[in-house]
XYZ file of C-alpha atoms in Angstrom:
461
model
C 106.836 65.670 149.695
C 105.653 68.900 151.355
C 107.567 72.146 151.017
C 107.559 74.709 153.837
C 108.267 78.416 154.176
C 108.659 80.237 157.488
C 108.012 83.955 157.928
C 108.461 86.037 161.087
C 106.442 89.221 161.624
C 107.675 91.696 164.241
C 105.539 93.130 167.034
C 105.508 96.652 165.596
C 104.414 95.413 162.197
C 101.603 93.372 163.734
C 100.275 96.315 165.723
C 100.506 98.549 162.658
C 98.616 96.007 160.550
C 95.902 95.731 163.210
C 95.304 99.495 163.083
C 95.230 99.372 159.283
C 92.567 96.644 159.547
C 90.199 99.054 161.315
C 89.239 100.655 158.002
C 88.531 97.273 156.452
C 86.536 96.277 159.534
C 84.359 99.388 159.287
C 83.738 98.712 155.597
C 82.839 95.064 156.286
C 80.492 96.126 159.092
C 78.699 98.600 156.807
C 78.409 96.072 153.952
C 76.934 93.485 156.310
C 74.426 96.003 157.682
C 73.305 97.113 154.220
C 73.041 93.485 153.054
C 70.822 92.559 156.023
C 68.516 95.521 155.412
C 68.263 94.948 151.655
C 67.754 91.199 152.042
C 64.716 91.584 154.294
C 63.041 93.975 151.871
C 63.879 91.721 148.912
C 62.415 88.640 150.617
C 59.159 90.344 151.595
C 58.656 91.897 148.160
C 59.369 88.558 146.477
C 56.907 86.722 148.704
C 54.183 89.291 148.057
C 54.849 89.060 144.312
C 54.585 85.261 144.417
C 51.326 85.436 146.393
C 49.947 87.827 143.786
C 51.107 85.629 140.900
C 49.701 82.526 142.593
C 46.233 84.034 142.634
C 46.452 85.584 139.148
C 47.654 82.772 136.880
C 45.433 80.659 134.644
C 46.101 77.174 133.322
C 46.792 76.967 129.575
C 45.042 73.772 128.574
C 46.387 73.480 125.032
C 49.643 75.354 124.282
C 49.683 73.798 120.794
C 46.920 76.178 119.739
C 46.990 79.947 120.152
C 44.220 81.367 122.305
C 43.515 85.070 121.822
C 41.591 85.194 125.105
C 44.841 84.565 127.012
C 46.591 87.655 125.654
C 48.159 89.553 128.560
C 47.341 86.789 131.049
C 49.810 85.064 133.358
C 49.577 81.454 132.201
C 50.957 78.114 133.307
C 51.155 75.351 130.727
C 53.174 72.317 129.661
C 54.398 71.475 126.145
C 57.439 70.261 124.229
C 60.226 72.756 123.655
C 61.615 72.072 120.168
C 63.815 73.751 117.582
C 64.810 73.445 113.941
C 68.017 75.445 114.451
C 71.283 73.678 113.641
C 74.234 74.631 115.831
C 77.854 74.002 114.906
C 81.131 74.095 116.794
C 83.319 75.605 114.089
C 86.618 74.634 115.720
C 85.775 70.939 115.694
C 83.356 70.768 112.799
C 80.620 69.027 114.758
C 77.077 70.115 115.322
C 73.518 69.073 115.910
C 69.956 70.213 115.619
C 69.632 71.174 119.252
C 68.494 73.871 121.649
C 72.094 74.292 122.796
C 75.532 72.755 122.345
C 78.380 73.145 124.809
C 81.979 72.077 125.088
C 83.788 71.884 128.411
C 87.579 71.726 128.471
C 89.633 70.193 131.304
C 93.390 69.923 131.778
C 95.366 67.411 133.821
C 97.802 69.520 135.840
C 99.933 69.757 138.926
C 98.014 71.927 141.415
C 99.609 73.779 144.344
C 97.854 73.789 147.727
C 98.960 75.828 150.718
C 98.160 75.687 154.412
C 99.230 78.274 156.995
C 99.933 77.782 160.681
C 100.531 80.816 162.909
C 102.358 80.767 166.236
C 102.788 83.633 168.707
C 106.159 84.181 170.395
C 107.086 86.151 173.491
C 107.866 89.726 172.603
C 104.965 89.970 170.194
C 106.502 88.246 167.191
C 104.449 85.910 165.022
C 105.902 82.932 163.142
C 103.880 81.807 160.135
C 104.683 78.398 158.676
C 103.242 77.822 155.210
C 103.151 74.267 153.906
C 102.840 73.687 150.153
C 101.667 70.372 148.750
C 101.155 69.314 145.140
C 98.633 66.977 143.528
C 97.655 66.057 139.978
C 94.070 67.096 139.209
C 91.681 67.830 136.378
C 91.173 71.619 136.313
C 89.287 74.079 134.140
C 92.333 76.039 132.949
C 96.102 75.464 132.613
C 98.086 76.091 135.816
C 101.169 78.324 135.670
C 103.694 76.082 137.397
C 106.611 78.479 136.951
C 105.278 80.356 139.994
C 105.120 77.301 142.269
C 106.987 77.752 145.552
C 108.702 74.364 145.449
C 111.429 74.443 142.802
C 111.001 70.700 142.295
C 107.552 71.344 140.790
C 108.320 74.477 138.846
C 107.761 74.236 135.078
C 106.257 70.770 135.512
C 103.007 71.680 133.752
C 102.288 71.681 130.035
C 99.255 71.100 127.834
C 98.962 69.106 124.630
C 96.464 71.633 123.291
C 94.397 74.543 124.532
C 90.766 75.479 123.905
C 88.197 77.704 125.578
C 84.880 76.532 126.957
C 82.089 77.448 124.542
C 78.309 77.366 124.463
C 75.769 78.186 121.770
C 72.006 78.544 122.079
C 69.327 78.316 119.431
C 67.504 81.563 118.715
C 64.243 79.937 117.649
C 62.721 77.513 120.136
C 59.054 76.604 119.823
C 56.797 75.783 122.740
C 53.626 74.471 121.234
C 52.264 77.284 119.088
C 54.457 79.881 120.829
C 58.086 81.003 120.744
C 60.214 81.039 123.888
C 62.221 84.109 124.856
C 65.981 83.983 125.388
C 65.665 83.936 129.166
C 63.253 81.006 129.086
C 65.364 79.117 126.529
C 68.416 79.304 128.760
C 66.450 77.650 131.571
C 66.083 74.383 129.631
C 68.426 71.792 131.138
C 67.773 68.559 129.210
C 71.454 67.922 128.532
C 72.911 64.769 127.028
C 76.152 63.774 125.343
C 76.720 64.585 121.669
C 77.668 61.953 119.129
C 81.147 62.867 117.883
C 81.764 62.394 114.180
C 85.020 64.188 113.478
C 86.722 64.601 110.136
C 89.539 62.063 109.677
C 92.002 64.660 108.402
C 91.190 66.940 111.325
C 91.826 64.104 113.797
C 95.166 63.367 112.171
C 96.125 67.044 112.430
C 95.109 67.072 116.106
C 97.174 63.946 116.662
C 100.224 65.397 114.943
C 100.066 68.641 116.941
C 99.565 66.771 120.215
C 102.490 64.475 119.451
C 104.727 67.457 118.765
C 103.762 69.062 122.080
C 104.182 65.766 123.952
C 107.632 65.017 122.556
C 108.798 68.580 123.122
C 108.070 68.129 126.843
C 108.546 64.408 127.476
C 110.941 63.486 124.687
C 110.502 61.142 121.744
C 108.562 57.976 122.620
C 109.066 54.538 121.143
C 106.151 53.691 118.843
C 103.979 50.844 120.043
C 104.230 47.647 118.016
C 101.071 46.916 116.095
C 99.935 43.674 114.557
C 98.508 44.020 111.095
C 95.350 42.098 110.467
C 94.858 40.760 106.975
C 91.550 41.307 105.227
C 89.178 38.376 105.167
C 89.332 36.810 101.704
C 86.399 34.934 100.257
C 87.043 32.317 97.629
C 85.667 33.232 94.197
C 82.871 30.969 92.906
C 83.010 30.144 89.168
C 80.124 31.391 87.026
C 79.403 27.825 85.865
C 78.745 26.842 89.481
C 76.658 29.937 90.162
C 74.418 29.039 87.218
C 73.522 25.743 88.876
C 72.577 27.303 92.228
C 69.048 28.210 93.257
C 67.967 31.802 93.816
C 67.962 31.280 97.603
C 71.527 29.959 97.502
C 72.642 32.925 95.413
C 70.994 35.278 97.914
C 72.834 33.579 100.773
C 76.163 33.982 98.946
C 75.440 37.673 98.304
C 74.605 38.140 101.981
C 77.848 36.429 102.975
C 79.775 38.718 100.637
C 78.142 41.794 102.215
C 79.119 40.606 105.710
C 82.662 39.981 104.456
C 82.873 43.512 103.045
C 81.594 44.973 106.328
C 84.232 43.092 108.322
C 87.010 44.278 106.029
C 85.771 47.885 106.230
C 85.668 47.735 110.030
C 89.194 46.304 110.111
C 90.355 49.069 107.777
C 88.827 51.745 110.027
C 90.412 50.131 113.086
C 93.810 50.158 111.414
C 93.412 53.846 110.543
C 92.471 54.715 114.141
C 95.547 52.923 115.443
C 97.568 55.608 113.721
C 96.090 58.157 116.179
C 98.242 57.694 119.282
C 97.578 61.034 120.971
C 93.900 61.648 120.169
C 91.009 59.404 121.203
C 87.257 59.667 120.725
C 84.976 57.941 123.242
C 81.257 58.678 123.351
C 81.006 62.472 123.781
C 84.608 63.038 124.912
C 87.554 64.024 122.737
C 90.724 63.082 124.633
C 94.230 64.381 123.948
C 96.796 62.047 125.524
C 98.457 58.691 125.102
C 96.305 56.592 127.459
C 92.891 57.983 128.529
C 92.695 55.579 131.471
C 96.086 56.671 132.828
C 96.299 60.465 132.377
C 99.633 62.289 132.282
C 100.315 65.930 133.015
C 99.326 67.864 129.924
C 96.436 65.628 128.869
C 93.278 67.429 127.797
C 89.712 66.168 127.645
C 86.881 67.999 125.945
C 83.304 67.041 126.730
C 80.568 67.869 124.226
C 76.934 68.153 125.324
C 73.681 69.281 123.782
C 70.301 70.377 125.085
C 67.631 68.281 123.371
C 63.894 68.916 122.964
C 62.032 68.247 126.185
C 58.713 68.692 127.913
C 58.766 71.892 129.982
C 56.317 73.991 131.957
C 56.223 77.739 131.389
C 54.787 80.364 133.709
C 54.803 83.806 132.092
C 52.551 86.459 130.538
C 51.346 85.825 126.979
C 52.446 88.533 124.537
C 51.449 87.754 120.957
C 53.127 84.497 120.006
C 55.711 84.787 122.801
C 55.972 85.729 126.475
C 57.080 88.448 128.871
C 57.638 88.549 132.652
C 54.731 89.091 135.018
C 54.956 92.453 136.805
C 53.464 92.586 140.306
C 52.012 95.691 141.957
C 55.243 96.216 143.929
C 57.287 96.230 140.718
C 58.841 92.763 141.104
C 58.945 90.719 137.896
C 58.483 86.996 137.517
C 58.664 84.352 134.818
C 60.009 80.837 134.929
C 60.517 77.625 133.001
C 60.826 74.293 134.784
C 61.519 70.835 133.429
C 58.672 68.373 133.127
C 55.007 68.858 133.913
C 54.219 71.024 136.942
C 51.133 72.772 138.168
C 51.083 76.489 138.887
C 50.695 75.861 142.611
C 53.750 73.573 142.605
C 55.833 76.214 140.850
C 54.761 78.978 143.245
C 55.493 76.772 146.253
C 58.940 75.885 144.870
C 59.714 79.566 144.254
C 58.694 80.406 147.828
C 61.016 77.694 149.151
C 63.870 79.125 147.066
C 63.095 82.625 148.356
C 63.211 81.385 151.946
C 66.504 79.597 151.309
C 68.068 82.762 149.896
C 66.675 84.791 152.791
C 68.459 82.653 155.389
C 71.625 82.253 153.341
C 72.012 86.031 152.961
C 71.095 86.569 156.603
C 73.931 84.291 157.680
C 76.355 86.018 155.317
C 75.271 89.448 156.582
C 75.621 88.460 160.256
C 79.087 86.999 159.623
C 80.140 90.204 157.838
C 78.938 92.331 160.763
C 80.739 90.149 163.322
C 83.881 89.990 161.173
C 83.817 93.776 160.783
C 83.629 94.313 164.553
C 86.520 91.912 165.089
C 88.531 93.847 162.529
C 87.740 97.141 164.263
C 88.716 95.949 167.749
C 91.433 93.504 166.740
C 94.132 96.029 167.686
C 93.432 95.325 171.393
C 94.574 91.731 171.066
C 97.498 92.754 168.835
C 98.807 95.208 171.468
C 98.710 92.471 174.133
C 100.601 89.982 171.941
C 103.810 90.826 173.868
C 102.608 88.166 176.302
C 100.803 85.578 174.125
C 98.740 83.818 176.842
C 97.436 87.149 178.166
C 96.528 88.180 174.628
C 94.732 84.855 174.131
C 92.577 85.404 177.219
C 91.649 88.987 176.394
C 91.410 88.143 172.687
C 88.836 85.481 173.497
C 86.874 88.052 175.465
C 87.064 90.607 172.636
C 85.915 88.030 170.092
C 83.047 86.995 172.367
C 81.955 90.608 172.815
C 82.169 91.232 169.044
C 80.157 88.089 168.326
C 77.389 88.996 170.784
C 77.267 92.655 169.717
C 77.361 91.672 166.041
C 74.500 89.231 166.507
C 72.453 91.748 168.500
C 73.104 94.516 165.950
C 72.052 92.166 163.135
C 68.796 91.349 164.950
C 68.097 95.054 165.383
C 68.721 95.755 161.677
C 66.489 92.845 160.654
C 63.779 93.918 163.087
C 63.786 97.547 161.949
C 63.661 96.410 158.315
C 60.708 94.187 159.067
C 58.899 97.066 160.799
C 58.423 98.550 157.339
C 56.830 95.349 156.044
C 55.518 93.194 158.926
C 55.364 95.171 162.170
C 54.354 92.246 164.435
C 57.423 90.164 163.659
C 59.652 93.251 163.725
C 58.532 94.123 167.260
C 59.158 90.519 168.364
C 62.726 90.663 167.065
C 63.355 93.976 168.812
C 62.161 92.453 172.108
C 64.541 89.500 171.591
C 67.451 91.848 170.839
C 66.660 93.877 173.986
C 66.635 90.706 176.088
C 70.056 89.707 174.746
C 71.439 93.169 175.521
C 70.126 92.897 179.081
C 71.665 89.440 179.541
C 75.001 90.616 178.169
C 75.038 93.888 180.127
C 74.167 92.446 183.530
C 75.090 88.792 183.401
C 78.239 89.414 181.372
C 79.857 91.347 184.211
C 80.470 88.136 186.147
C 82.202 86.593 183.119
C 84.466 89.611 182.702
C 85.385 89.530 186.398
C 86.223 85.841 186.048
C 88.493 86.526 183.076
C 90.258 89.352 184.922
C 90.811 87.130 187.970
C 92.215 84.370 185.786
C 94.648 86.783 184.107
C 95.756 88.135 187.502
C 96.313 84.615 188.830
C 98.351 83.745 185.730
C 100.632 86.790 186.193
C 101.270 85.840 189.835
């Protein structure tokens, strides 16, 4: 059931807050402007660097053999990335010969969500209704439920155990006849689940600690009834009878005895695992809780993964038996490792696509910051008019429209001026577009403002 809080903010406080927001608006406007300028320069320099690298690289035909003629060259080649390093998770006593091992910890917790709804009142007051809802979710860290707004959910969270996420990387990873650098190693993404072979005594200790935590929070639970399976007994065959049997018959009896021993050992292991009620191992997951398929608040699951040897393509400058980044004429550096077999042209094209994606993503962020900053600067106009909410809504819409148009135009100007330093033709085109928008807003926008003023006057009458 949802829990709600209602807060009323007076007119004077709202106007005061709107004037305080001017400083934040100016800061946001400046950050957006700087981001737009920097982003254009970054994108152009990156593209020029990639063009230079695309024409400079050479294909390494056989990475399994060192080639002195490639020293200092930007190469592109494909080989297996392998390692002899053994990595160990000391807290759980498991490890593997791998490029990396990682554990990820999740907790099943009550999570608080909030949603605000604001409503203007005559006289300039604002009523904010905050609705809090609660759901059970797997999260990356324990949630402090003592601070929940709804008292019914306070102190409802606990954890059976607590561990930090951890990751280890091998220091020595071979790529054919060469050694990969740390940066290239960390680009390998051939992850798969680890086989968990945990010490029996350690599992029992985990189980005991988890049970103590569970019973402290939930109370003592009735132990589940277990049926005890009896070992499979094989009738003993007298020696006098064995002497009469053929060799093939004796071999069959020995084989049957081995199967019988295996069955009894499996049953013994199953009986031992039944003693672990609060810890379960399944594939690459260590689960703390009574029933993994029906999690309770406080359950913890730890996932173990490793990065295994894989075929990768490297594009970097050869330096002895290792590599270093390629340095373009404009100072930009470049090296990369991608999974599988790729050609140099494919890698360059992919990097250009990523550069373009970042260019537009940062442009959008910069434009939004500029527009948001202008709204923060001029937001006091709407706040002053909040005495009469519908009048404030009309003029507030106009202010927001003006801020949006001006913010967009200003962003185009910044982008255009930045491009003038790198690509004058496109920069001039953007300046012409920005000038056209200013003309449309300055001359055509007058009619819209007159329409808004007439509508406000009609409303007052």
